[in-house]
Amino acid sequence: MRAALLRLLHLPVVASRSPSSPLRPAPAARAMASQKQFPPQQQGSQPGKEHAMDPRPEAILQNYKAANKLKNKVALVTGGDSGIGRAVCLLFAAEGASVAFTYVKGHEDKDAEETLRALRDISSRTGARPPMALAADLGYEDSCRSVVEEVASAHGGRIDVLVNNAAEQHERRSITEVAEPDLDRVFRTNIFSYFLTTKHAVARMAPHGGGSVINTASVNAYKGHKTLLDYTSTKGAIVSFTRALALQLADKGIRVNGVAPGPIWTPLIPASFGEEKVEQFGSEVPMKRAGQPAEVAPSYVFLASEQDSSYITGQFLHVNGGVIVNG
């Protein structure tokens, strides 16, 4: 069962149980791809489902070597059941963290269960506390408060790392097609949840000497996207939120940074684009291919790790296949 699950998640099956090096060497470096990236597919509803994707996203680089960078840390990842969130959860666990993540009940249950099983396997080898999967709609403050309190209560009142990652997007050709309820929903998922979850999480960081908040933005915050107007607006808000909050929390020992991914193969893609766009997804960037969640997640480890990024706050890492960003 365990070996089958690890293969399903693109995690290598290894003989060694050493928590410091749980992964085997990687194959040769990726080549740049042709314009056709993926088989045509469309899921037609959100949130997207990783288990229905073809091919499945890659969650961990096979040559990744963990180094206990997050040993004894407590991490909460929103939207951690799939895509970038799943990859971040698994790398944090490989680095020794005790990991909790949120998902949407009734839509992401299968993906959440896969992630939880993989986390249990990793934590059994690293000695971390059992992982937690929490169903929540984080667009509302009561849910954000409840999630933070449940995670903190299970870990002595402490949260060390918060990754705000939950997101949704919907293609619309014109601003006239964006109804007020649509705008409210996208902003609640993509920025209200970040603001409100962080509001309650920082109270669990400061008394314990500080922590790290990492926000997922997008390359679209910097270059725009004409058919993702409301989504792009939320991602711009996340950039401003990150920079302002970094200034506010610097004297409390809490670092606030972000990652602005480019085209990454996650469930959001077949759930929000038509078959033709999915087929060519990622071909427009200089590296001529989409990235994998496994290629983004190490950036979150870097920003979460005090030994790597203790003098970095208010900044964004741009994992985008070569798109030049000035901002």
PDB file of C-alpha atoms in Angstrom, residues 64 88 91-92 214 257-260 293-305 309 317-319:
ATOM      1  CA  TYR A  64      15.914  16.268  -3.450  1.00  0.00           C
ATOM      2  CA  VAL A  88       5.083  22.065  -0.134  1.00  0.00           C
ATOM      3  CA  LEU A  91       8.902  18.779   1.352  1.00  0.00           C
ATOM      4  CA  PHE A  92       8.198  20.411   4.704  1.00  0.00           C
ATOM      5  CA  ILE A 214       4.801  32.630   2.925  1.00  0.00           C
ATOM      6  CA  ASN A 257       7.683  36.605   1.947  1.00  0.00           C
ATOM      7  CA  GLY A 258       6.105  35.049  -1.106  1.00  0.00           C
ATOM      8  CA  VAL A 259       6.500  32.929  -4.191  1.00  0.00           C
ATOM      9  CA  ALA A 260       5.136  34.080  -7.553  1.00  0.00           C
ATOM     10  CA  PRO A 293       4.910  21.607  -8.263  1.00  0.00           C
ATOM     11  CA  ALA A 294       8.095  19.759  -7.323  1.00  0.00           C
ATOM     12  CA  GLU A 295      10.120  22.537  -8.958  1.00  0.00           C
ATOM     13  CA  VAL A 296       8.371  25.262  -6.944  1.00  0.00           C
ATOM     14  CA  ALA A 297       8.250  23.695  -3.471  1.00  0.00           C
ATOM     15  CA  PRO A 298      11.981  24.105  -2.648  1.00  0.00           C
ATOM     16  CA  SER A 299      11.459  27.882  -2.757  1.00  0.00           C
ATOM     17  CA  TYR A 300       9.015  27.544   0.133  1.00  0.00           C
ATOM     18  CA  VAL A 301      11.518  25.478   2.094  1.00  0.00           C
ATOM     19  CA  PHE A 302      14.117  28.190   1.513  1.00  0.00           C
ATOM     20  CA  LEU A 303      11.794  30.928   2.785  1.00  0.00           C
ATOM     21  CA  ALA A 304      10.610  28.852   5.755  1.00  0.00           C
ATOM     22  CA  SER A 305      14.125  27.890   6.836  1.00  0.00           C
ATOM     23  CA  SER A 309      16.607  33.074   4.688  1.00  0.00           C
ATOM     24  CA  LEU A 317      10.827  34.412  -5.477  1.00  0.00           C
ATOM     25  CA  HIS A 318       9.932  34.064  -9.153  1.00  0.00           C
ATOM     26  CA  VAL A 319       9.751  30.435 -10.258  1.00  0.00           C
TER      27      VAL A 319
END
